[in-house]
Short mmCIF file of C-alpha atoms in Angstrom, two decimals:
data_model
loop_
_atom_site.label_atom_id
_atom_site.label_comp_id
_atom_site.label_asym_id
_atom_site.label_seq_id
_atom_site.Cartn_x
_atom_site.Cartn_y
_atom_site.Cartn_z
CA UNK V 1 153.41 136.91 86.93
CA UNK V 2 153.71 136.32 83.38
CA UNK V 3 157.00 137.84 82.92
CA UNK V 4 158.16 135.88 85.96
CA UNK V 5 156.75 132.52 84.52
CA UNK V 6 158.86 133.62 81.42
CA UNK V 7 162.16 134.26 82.81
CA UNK V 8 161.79 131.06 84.65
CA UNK V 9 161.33 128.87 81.70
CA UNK V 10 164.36 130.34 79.90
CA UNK V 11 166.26 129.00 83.38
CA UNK V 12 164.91 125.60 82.92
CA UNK V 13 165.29 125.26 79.34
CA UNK V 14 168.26 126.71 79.17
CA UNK V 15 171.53 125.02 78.25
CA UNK V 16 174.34 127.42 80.11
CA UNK V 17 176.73 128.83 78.49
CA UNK V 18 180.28 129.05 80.35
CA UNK V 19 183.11 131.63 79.81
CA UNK V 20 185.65 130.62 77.23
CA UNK V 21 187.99 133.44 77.01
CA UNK V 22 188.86 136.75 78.78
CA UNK V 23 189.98 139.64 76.94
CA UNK V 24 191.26 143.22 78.78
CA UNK V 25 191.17 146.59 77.27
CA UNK V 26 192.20 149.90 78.47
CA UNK V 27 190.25 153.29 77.25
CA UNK V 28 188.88 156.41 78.62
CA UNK V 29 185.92 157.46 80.78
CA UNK V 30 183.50 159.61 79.84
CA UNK V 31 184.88 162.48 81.78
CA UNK V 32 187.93 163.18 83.95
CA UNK V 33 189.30 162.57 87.45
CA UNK V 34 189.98 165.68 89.98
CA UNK V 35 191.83 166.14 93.35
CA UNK V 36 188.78 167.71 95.03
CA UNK V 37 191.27 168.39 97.95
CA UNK V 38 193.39 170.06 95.99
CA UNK V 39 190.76 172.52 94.27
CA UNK V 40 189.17 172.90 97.70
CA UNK V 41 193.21 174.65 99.18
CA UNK V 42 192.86 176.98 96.40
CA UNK V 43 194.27 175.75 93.25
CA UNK V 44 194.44 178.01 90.39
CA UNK V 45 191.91 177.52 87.54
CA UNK V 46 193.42 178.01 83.91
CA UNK V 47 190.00 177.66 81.65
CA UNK V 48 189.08 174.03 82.25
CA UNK V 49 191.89 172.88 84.39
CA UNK V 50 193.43 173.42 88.04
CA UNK V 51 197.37 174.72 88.19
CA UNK V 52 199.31 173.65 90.78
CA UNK V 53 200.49 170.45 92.67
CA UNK V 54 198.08 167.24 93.71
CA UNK V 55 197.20 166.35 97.15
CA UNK V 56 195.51 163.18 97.29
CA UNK V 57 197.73 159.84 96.90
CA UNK V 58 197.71 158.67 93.13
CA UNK V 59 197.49 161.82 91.20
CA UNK V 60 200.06 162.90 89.05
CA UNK V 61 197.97 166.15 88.26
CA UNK V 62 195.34 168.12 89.45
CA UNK V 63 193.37 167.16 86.34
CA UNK V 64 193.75 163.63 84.74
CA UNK V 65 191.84 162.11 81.59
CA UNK V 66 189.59 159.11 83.67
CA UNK V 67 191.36 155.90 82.56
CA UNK V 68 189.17 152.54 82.20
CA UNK V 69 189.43 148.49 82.05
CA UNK V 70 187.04 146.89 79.60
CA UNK V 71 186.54 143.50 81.02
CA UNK V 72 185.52 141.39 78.29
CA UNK V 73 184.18 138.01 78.09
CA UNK V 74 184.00 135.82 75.25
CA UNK V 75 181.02 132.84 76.22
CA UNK V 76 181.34 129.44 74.52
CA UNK V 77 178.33 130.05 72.32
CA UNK V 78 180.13 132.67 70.85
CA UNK V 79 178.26 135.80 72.42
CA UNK V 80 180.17 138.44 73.91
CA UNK V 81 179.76 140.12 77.54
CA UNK V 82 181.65 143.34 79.07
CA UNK V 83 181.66 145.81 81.96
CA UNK V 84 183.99 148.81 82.24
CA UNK V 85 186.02 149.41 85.77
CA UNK V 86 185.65 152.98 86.55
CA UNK V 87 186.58 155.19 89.12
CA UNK V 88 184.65 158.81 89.98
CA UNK V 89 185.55 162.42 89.00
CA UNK V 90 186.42 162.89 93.15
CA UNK V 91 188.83 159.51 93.49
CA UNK V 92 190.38 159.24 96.97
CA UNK V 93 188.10 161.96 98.39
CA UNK V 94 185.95 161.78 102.00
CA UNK V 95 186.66 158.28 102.41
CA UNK V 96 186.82 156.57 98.50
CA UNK V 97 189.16 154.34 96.83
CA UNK V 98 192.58 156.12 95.44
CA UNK V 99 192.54 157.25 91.85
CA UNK V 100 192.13 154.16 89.48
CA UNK V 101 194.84 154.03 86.78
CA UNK V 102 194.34 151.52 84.38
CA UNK V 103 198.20 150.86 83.71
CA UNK V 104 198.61 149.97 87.28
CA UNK V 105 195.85 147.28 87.62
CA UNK V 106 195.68 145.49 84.20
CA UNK V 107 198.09 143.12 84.76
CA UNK V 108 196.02 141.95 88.25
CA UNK V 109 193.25 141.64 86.36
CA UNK V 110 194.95 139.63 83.86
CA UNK V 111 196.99 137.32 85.90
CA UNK V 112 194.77 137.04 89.17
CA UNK V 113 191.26 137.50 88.10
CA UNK V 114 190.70 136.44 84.71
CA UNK V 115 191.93 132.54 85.18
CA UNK V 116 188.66 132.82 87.57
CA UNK V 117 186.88 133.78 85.27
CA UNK V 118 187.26 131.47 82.64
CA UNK V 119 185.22 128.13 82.63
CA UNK V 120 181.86 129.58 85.01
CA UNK V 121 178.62 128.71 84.39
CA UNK V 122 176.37 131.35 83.25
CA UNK V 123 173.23 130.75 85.32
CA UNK V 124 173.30 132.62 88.65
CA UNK V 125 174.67 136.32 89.04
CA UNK V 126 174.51 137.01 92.87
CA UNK V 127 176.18 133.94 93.57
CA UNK V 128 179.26 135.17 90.84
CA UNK V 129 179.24 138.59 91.84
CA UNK V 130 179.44 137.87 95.73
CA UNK V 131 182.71 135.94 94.90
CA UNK V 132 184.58 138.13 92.53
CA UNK V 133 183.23 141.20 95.23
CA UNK V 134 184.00 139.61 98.23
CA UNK V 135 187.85 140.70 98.86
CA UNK V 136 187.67 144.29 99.38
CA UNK V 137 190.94 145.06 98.95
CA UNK V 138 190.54 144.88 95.59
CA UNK V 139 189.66 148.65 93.97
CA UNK V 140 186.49 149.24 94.07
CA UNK V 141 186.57 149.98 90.25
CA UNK V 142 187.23 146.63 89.53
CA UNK V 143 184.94 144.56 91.72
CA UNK V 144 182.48 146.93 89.70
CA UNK V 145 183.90 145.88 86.17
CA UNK V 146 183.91 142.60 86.61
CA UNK V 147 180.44 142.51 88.45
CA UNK V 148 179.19 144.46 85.65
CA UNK V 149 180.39 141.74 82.83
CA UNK V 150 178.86 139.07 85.04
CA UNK V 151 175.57 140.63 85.40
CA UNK V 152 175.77 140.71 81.22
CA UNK V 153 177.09 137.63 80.68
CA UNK V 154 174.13 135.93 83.00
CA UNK V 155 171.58 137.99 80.47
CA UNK V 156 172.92 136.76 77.30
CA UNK V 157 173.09 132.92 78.57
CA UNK V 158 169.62 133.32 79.74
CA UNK V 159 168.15 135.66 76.61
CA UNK V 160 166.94 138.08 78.72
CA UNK V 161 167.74 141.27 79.63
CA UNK V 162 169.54 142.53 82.54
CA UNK V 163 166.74 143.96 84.30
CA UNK V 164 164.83 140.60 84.05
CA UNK V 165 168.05 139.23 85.39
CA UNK V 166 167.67 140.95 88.71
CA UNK V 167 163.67 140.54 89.04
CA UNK V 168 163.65 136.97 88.37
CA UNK V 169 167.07 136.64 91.44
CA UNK V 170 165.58 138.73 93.59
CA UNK V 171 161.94 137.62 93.11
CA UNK V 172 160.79 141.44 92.35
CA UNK V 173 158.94 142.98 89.50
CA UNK V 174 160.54 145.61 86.77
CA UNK V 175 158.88 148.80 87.15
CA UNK V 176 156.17 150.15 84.76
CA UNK V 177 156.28 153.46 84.66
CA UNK V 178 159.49 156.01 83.39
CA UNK V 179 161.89 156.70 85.91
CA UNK V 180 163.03 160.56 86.60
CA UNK V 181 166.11 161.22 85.49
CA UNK V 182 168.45 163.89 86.69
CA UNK V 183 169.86 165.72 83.57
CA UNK V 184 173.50 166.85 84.94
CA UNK V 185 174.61 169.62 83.06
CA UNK V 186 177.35 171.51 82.40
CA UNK V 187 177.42 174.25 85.10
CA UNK V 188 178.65 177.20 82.46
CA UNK V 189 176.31 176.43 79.67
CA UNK V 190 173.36 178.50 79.49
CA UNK V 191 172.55 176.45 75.87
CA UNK V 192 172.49 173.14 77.41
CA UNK V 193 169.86 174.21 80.34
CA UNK V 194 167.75 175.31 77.41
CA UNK V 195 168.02 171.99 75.51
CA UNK V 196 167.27 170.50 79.04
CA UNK V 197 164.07 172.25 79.81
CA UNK V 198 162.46 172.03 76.23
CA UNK V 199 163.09 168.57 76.45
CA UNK V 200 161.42 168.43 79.99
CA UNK V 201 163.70 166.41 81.92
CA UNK V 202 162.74 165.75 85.47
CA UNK V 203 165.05 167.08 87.32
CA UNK V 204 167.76 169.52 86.21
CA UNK V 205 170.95 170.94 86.43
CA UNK V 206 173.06 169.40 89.06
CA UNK V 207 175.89 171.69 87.87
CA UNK V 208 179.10 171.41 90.50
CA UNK V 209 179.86 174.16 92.21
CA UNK V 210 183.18 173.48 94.31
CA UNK V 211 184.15 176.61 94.79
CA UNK V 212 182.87 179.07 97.15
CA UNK V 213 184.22 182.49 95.91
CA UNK V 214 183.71 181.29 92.15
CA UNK V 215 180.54 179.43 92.22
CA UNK V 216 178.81 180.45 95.60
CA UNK V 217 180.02 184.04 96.47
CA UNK V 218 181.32 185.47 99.76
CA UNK V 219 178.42 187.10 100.15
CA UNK V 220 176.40 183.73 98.97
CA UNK V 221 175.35 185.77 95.94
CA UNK V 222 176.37 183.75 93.13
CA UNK V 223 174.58 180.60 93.75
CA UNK V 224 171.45 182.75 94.62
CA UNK V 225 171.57 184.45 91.10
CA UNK V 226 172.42 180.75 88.90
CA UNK V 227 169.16 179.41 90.52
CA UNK V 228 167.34 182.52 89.88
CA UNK V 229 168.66 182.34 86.06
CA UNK V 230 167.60 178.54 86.34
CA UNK V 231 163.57 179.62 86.98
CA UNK V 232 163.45 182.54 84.76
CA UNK V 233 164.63 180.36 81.87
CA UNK V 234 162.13 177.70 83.32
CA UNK V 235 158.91 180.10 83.12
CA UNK V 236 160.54 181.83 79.85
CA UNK V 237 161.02 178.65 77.65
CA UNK V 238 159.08 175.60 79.38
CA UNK V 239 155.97 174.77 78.04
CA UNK V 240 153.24 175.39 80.96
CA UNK V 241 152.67 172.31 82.74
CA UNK V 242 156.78 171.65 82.58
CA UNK V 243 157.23 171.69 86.34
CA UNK V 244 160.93 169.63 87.13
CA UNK V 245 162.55 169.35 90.51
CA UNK V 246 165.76 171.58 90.91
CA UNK V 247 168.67 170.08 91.81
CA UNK V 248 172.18 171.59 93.00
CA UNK V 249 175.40 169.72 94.07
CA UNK V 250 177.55 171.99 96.02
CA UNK V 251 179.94 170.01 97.07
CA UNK V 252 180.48 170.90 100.47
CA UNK V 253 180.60 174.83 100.11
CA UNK V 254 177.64 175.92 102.49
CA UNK V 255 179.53 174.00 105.62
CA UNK V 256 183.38 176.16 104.14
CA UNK V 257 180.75 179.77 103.18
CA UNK V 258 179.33 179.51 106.73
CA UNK V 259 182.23 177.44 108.28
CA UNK V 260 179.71 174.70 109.57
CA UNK V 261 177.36 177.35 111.48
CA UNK V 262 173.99 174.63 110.63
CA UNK V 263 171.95 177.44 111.82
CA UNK V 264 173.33 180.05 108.68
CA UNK V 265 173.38 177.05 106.85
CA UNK V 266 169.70 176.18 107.05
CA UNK V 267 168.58 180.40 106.70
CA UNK V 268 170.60 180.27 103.36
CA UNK V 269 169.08 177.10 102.15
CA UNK V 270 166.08 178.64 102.98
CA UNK V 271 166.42 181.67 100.55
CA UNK V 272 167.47 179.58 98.31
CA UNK V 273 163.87 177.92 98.15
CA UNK V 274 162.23 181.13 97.74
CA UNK V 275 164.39 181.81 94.68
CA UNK V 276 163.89 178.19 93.19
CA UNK V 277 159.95 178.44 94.39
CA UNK V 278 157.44 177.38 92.97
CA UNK V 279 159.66 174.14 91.79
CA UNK V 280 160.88 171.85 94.80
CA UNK V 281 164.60 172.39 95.83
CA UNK V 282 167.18 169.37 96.04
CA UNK V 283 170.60 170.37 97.45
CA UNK V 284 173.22 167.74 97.27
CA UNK V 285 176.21 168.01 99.65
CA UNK V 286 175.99 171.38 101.45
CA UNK V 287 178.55 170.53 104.10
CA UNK V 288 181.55 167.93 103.27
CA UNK V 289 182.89 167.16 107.09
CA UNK V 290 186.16 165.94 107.88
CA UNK V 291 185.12 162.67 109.03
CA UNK V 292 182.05 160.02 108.59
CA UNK V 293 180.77 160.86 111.83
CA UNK V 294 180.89 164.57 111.65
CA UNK V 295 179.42 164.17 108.10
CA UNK V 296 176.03 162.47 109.60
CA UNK V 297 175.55 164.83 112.71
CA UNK V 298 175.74 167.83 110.74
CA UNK V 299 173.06 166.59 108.06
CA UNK V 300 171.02 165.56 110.47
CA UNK V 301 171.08 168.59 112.54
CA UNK V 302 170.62 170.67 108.89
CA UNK V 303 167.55 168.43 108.51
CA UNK V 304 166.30 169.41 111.78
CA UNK V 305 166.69 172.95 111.53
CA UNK V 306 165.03 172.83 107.89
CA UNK V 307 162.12 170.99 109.40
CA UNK V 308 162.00 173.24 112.17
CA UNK V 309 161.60 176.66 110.26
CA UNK V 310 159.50 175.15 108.09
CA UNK V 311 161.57 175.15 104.83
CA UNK V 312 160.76 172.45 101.88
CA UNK V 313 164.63 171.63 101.00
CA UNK V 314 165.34 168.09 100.32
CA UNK V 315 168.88 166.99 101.60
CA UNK V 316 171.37 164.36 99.00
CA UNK V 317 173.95 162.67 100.96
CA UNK V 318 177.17 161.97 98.90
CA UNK V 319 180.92 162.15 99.79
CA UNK V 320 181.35 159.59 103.38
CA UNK V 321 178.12 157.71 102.06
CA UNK V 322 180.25 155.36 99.88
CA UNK V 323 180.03 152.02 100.66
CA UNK V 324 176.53 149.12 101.20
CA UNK V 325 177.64 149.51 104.87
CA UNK V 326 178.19 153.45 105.13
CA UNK V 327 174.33 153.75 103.14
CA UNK V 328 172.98 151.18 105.90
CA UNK V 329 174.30 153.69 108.53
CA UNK V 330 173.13 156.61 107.20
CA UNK V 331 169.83 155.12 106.40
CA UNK V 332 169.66 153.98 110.01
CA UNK V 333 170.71 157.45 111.58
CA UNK V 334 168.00 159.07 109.10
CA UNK V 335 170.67 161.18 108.03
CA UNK V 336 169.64 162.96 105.14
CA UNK V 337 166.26 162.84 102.56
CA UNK V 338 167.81 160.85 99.77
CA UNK V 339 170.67 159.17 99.65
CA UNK V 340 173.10 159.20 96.03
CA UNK V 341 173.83 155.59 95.93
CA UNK V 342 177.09 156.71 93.72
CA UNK V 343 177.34 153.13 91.94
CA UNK V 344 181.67 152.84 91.14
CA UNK V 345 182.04 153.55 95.34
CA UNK V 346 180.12 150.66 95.75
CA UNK V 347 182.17 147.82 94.13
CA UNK V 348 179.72 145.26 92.73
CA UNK V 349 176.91 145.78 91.06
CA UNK V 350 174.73 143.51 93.44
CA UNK V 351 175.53 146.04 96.42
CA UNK V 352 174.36 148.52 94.30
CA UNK V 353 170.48 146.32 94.53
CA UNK V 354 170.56 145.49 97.84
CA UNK V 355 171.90 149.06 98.94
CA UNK V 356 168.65 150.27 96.79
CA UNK V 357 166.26 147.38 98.21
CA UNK V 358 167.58 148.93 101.99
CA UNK V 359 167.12 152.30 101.06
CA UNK V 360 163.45 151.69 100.30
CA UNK V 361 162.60 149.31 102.93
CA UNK V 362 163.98 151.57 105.45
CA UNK V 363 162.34 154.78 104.33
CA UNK V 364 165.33 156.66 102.87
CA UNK V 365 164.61 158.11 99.36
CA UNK V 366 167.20 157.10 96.25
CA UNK V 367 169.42 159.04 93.82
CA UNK V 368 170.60 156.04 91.85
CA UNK V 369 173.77 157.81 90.63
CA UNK V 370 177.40 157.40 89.97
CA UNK V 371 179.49 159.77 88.22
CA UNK V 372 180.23 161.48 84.64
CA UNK V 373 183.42 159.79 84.37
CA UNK V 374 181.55 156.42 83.74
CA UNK V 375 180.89 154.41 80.48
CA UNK V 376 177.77 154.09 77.82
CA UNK V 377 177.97 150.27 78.87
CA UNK V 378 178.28 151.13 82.79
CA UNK V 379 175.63 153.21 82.56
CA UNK V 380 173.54 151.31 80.46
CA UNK V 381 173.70 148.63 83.13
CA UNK V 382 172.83 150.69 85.82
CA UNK V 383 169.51 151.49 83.92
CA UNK V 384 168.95 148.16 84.02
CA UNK V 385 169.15 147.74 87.88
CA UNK V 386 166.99 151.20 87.98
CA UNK V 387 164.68 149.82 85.95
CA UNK V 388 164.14 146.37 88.62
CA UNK V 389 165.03 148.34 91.49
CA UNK V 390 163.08 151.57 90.68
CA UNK V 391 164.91 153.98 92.55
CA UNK V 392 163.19 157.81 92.84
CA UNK V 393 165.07 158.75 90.29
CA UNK V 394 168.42 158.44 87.59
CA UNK V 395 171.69 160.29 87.29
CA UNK V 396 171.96 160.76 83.58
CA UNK V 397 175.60 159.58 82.73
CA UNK V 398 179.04 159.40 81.64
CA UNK V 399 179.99 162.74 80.92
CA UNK V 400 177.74 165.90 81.35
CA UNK V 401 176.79 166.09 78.22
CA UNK V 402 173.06 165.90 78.92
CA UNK V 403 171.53 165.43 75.41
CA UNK V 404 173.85 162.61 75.16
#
């Protein structure tokens, strides 16, 4: 109550500041985009990169350096508000925008959207954000630039921070305790896991394994050995009480390994939690259908057969769970245990809330994620919504750096 009495005497003290000035600037992400379908038909891997020819509309390569959009405002009062547009490693897969390249969408942003910008009030960040992410033609990775400079802009004109932003619009209460936070990790280094479990994070590795002969097996071997590799170093090197949740994202292998058979799927998932036992098991992806539909029958008949035999594996929903409208459906269907509310697929910022506020009314746990190939001020902001919206736990990001 106290913090809400605060916030709103800043509003009604508070002399708004407007936009004076929009500046653009293009950079890089903190990672890179892939053709996922491309990798999936067998492309050639030369040390960190794919050889061969793109499949999905907008790449140029297999492998591209993630391009971004700083959209920067300048306020009258002389402060200084940004968000990044970003796009996700996967761009144009299972239903997402087309790869975002910065040199193509500038000049929009420029001509069409900054001339928008310039001259708003500063005092209410839903009502902004709904307008600048109501056309959704418009990439997704810049309604969630723009949305993002908004949300800081709104903060700085009403000396608060972010997170107090969303409490005091949404008439909800920051969260008091530390949030979990998924350390994603770099699926080949052994060092970093280390680092990871003497610093205790809560859940850990996340690691990407796209590949079923390279990262899974034929004979569903590999993936069986990394997670036993993942406990031994856990009881080796963790102090005693250090007890995180193990997460894997596999991207859709399980449904290609066991070409959709739910029934094999759910008997390997279920050795897989006697490798990973005694810590809970948190599988993101195992099948990657062709189509939305397809994508929330076969989770939920995974689900059932894993409650049926009696196995402990939490399911993550990801690719065809992109938009506020495809996380309603899947929430209503009961499609999966969590859902990754992947925050670039979204658009604005303020679907990214309400998708959470859903979520959580509805029963349906919450990844609040996005991607490595995000931004230190993108995913600074999305602590900030975490940190109102308390999700059950973080996606450490950009990059997969970890420490970092």
């Amino acid at each position: 109550n106290i913090q809400k009495q605060r916030i709103q005497n800043m509003i009604e003290n508070s002399n708004f500041t407007k936009i004076k000035k929009v500046l653009c600037a293009i950079g890089r992400s903190g990672y890179i985009d892939r053709d996922l379908q491309a990798i999936k038909n067998g492309a050639e891997q030369n040390g960190f990169i794919y050889i061969g020819n793109p499949v999905l509309p907008g790449f140029k390569k297999i492998d591209e350096p993630g391009t971004i959009i700083s959209i920067i405002l300048q306020l009258e009062d002389g402060q200084t508000a940004f968000g990044d547009c970003v796009d996700v490693i996967f761009a144009g897969a299972a239903g997402r925008d087309k790869i975002f390249n910065a040199e193509d969408h500038i000049d929009y942003i420029i001509k069409e959207i900054s001339p928008k910008l310039v001259g708003r009030q500063l005092n209410n960040f839903r009502y902004l954000a709904y307008e600048f992410d109501k056309d959704k033609n418009i990439h997704t990775a810049i309604r969630y630039g723009v949305t993002q400079a908004l949300l800081h802009a709104v903060s700085l004109s009403l000396n608060c921070t972010m997170a107090e932003v969303i409490s005091s619009e949404y008439k909800i209460n920051t969260v008091k305790k530390l949030i979990p936070i998924l350390a994603s990790c770099n699926r080949d280094d052994f060092m970093q896991l280390d680092r990871m479990i003497i610093k205790k994070v809560d859940l850990l590795p996340h690691a990407s394994f796209t590949n079923v002969n390279k990262h899974i097996g034929l004979k569903d071997e590999k993936l069986i050995n990394y997670a036993k590799t993942i406990v031994n170093r856990i009881k080796e090197i963790g102090e005693k009480e250090y007890k995180p949740k193990i997460h894997l994202d596999v991207y859709g292998t399980l449904g290609e390994l066991f070409k959709m058979d739910f029934d094999l799927i759910s008997d390997y998932l279920g050795e897989l939690q006697k490798t990973t036992f005694p810590y809970d098991l948190l599988i993101e992806s195992p099948i990657i259908a062709k189509n939305q539909q397809e994508q929330i029958l076969g989770f939920k008949k995974i689900k059932e057969l894993l409650n049926k035999k009696g196995l402990k594996v939490s399911l993550i929903v990801d690719e065809w769970c992109n938009t506020f409208n495809d996380i309603k459906l899947f929430t209503d269907e009961k499609a999966s245990d969590y859902i990754q509310i992947k925050t670039p697929d979204l658009g604005g910022v303020k679907n990214t809330i309400e998708a959470i506020f859903y979520c959580k009314k509805n029963g349906m746990k919450v990844c609040l994620g996005g991607t490595a190939n995000e931004t230190d001020q993108s995913s600074r902001i999305t602590s900030h919504i975490a940190l109102a919206c308390n999700p059950d736990f973080l996606l450490s990001k950009p990059g997969l750096g970890g420490d970092e």
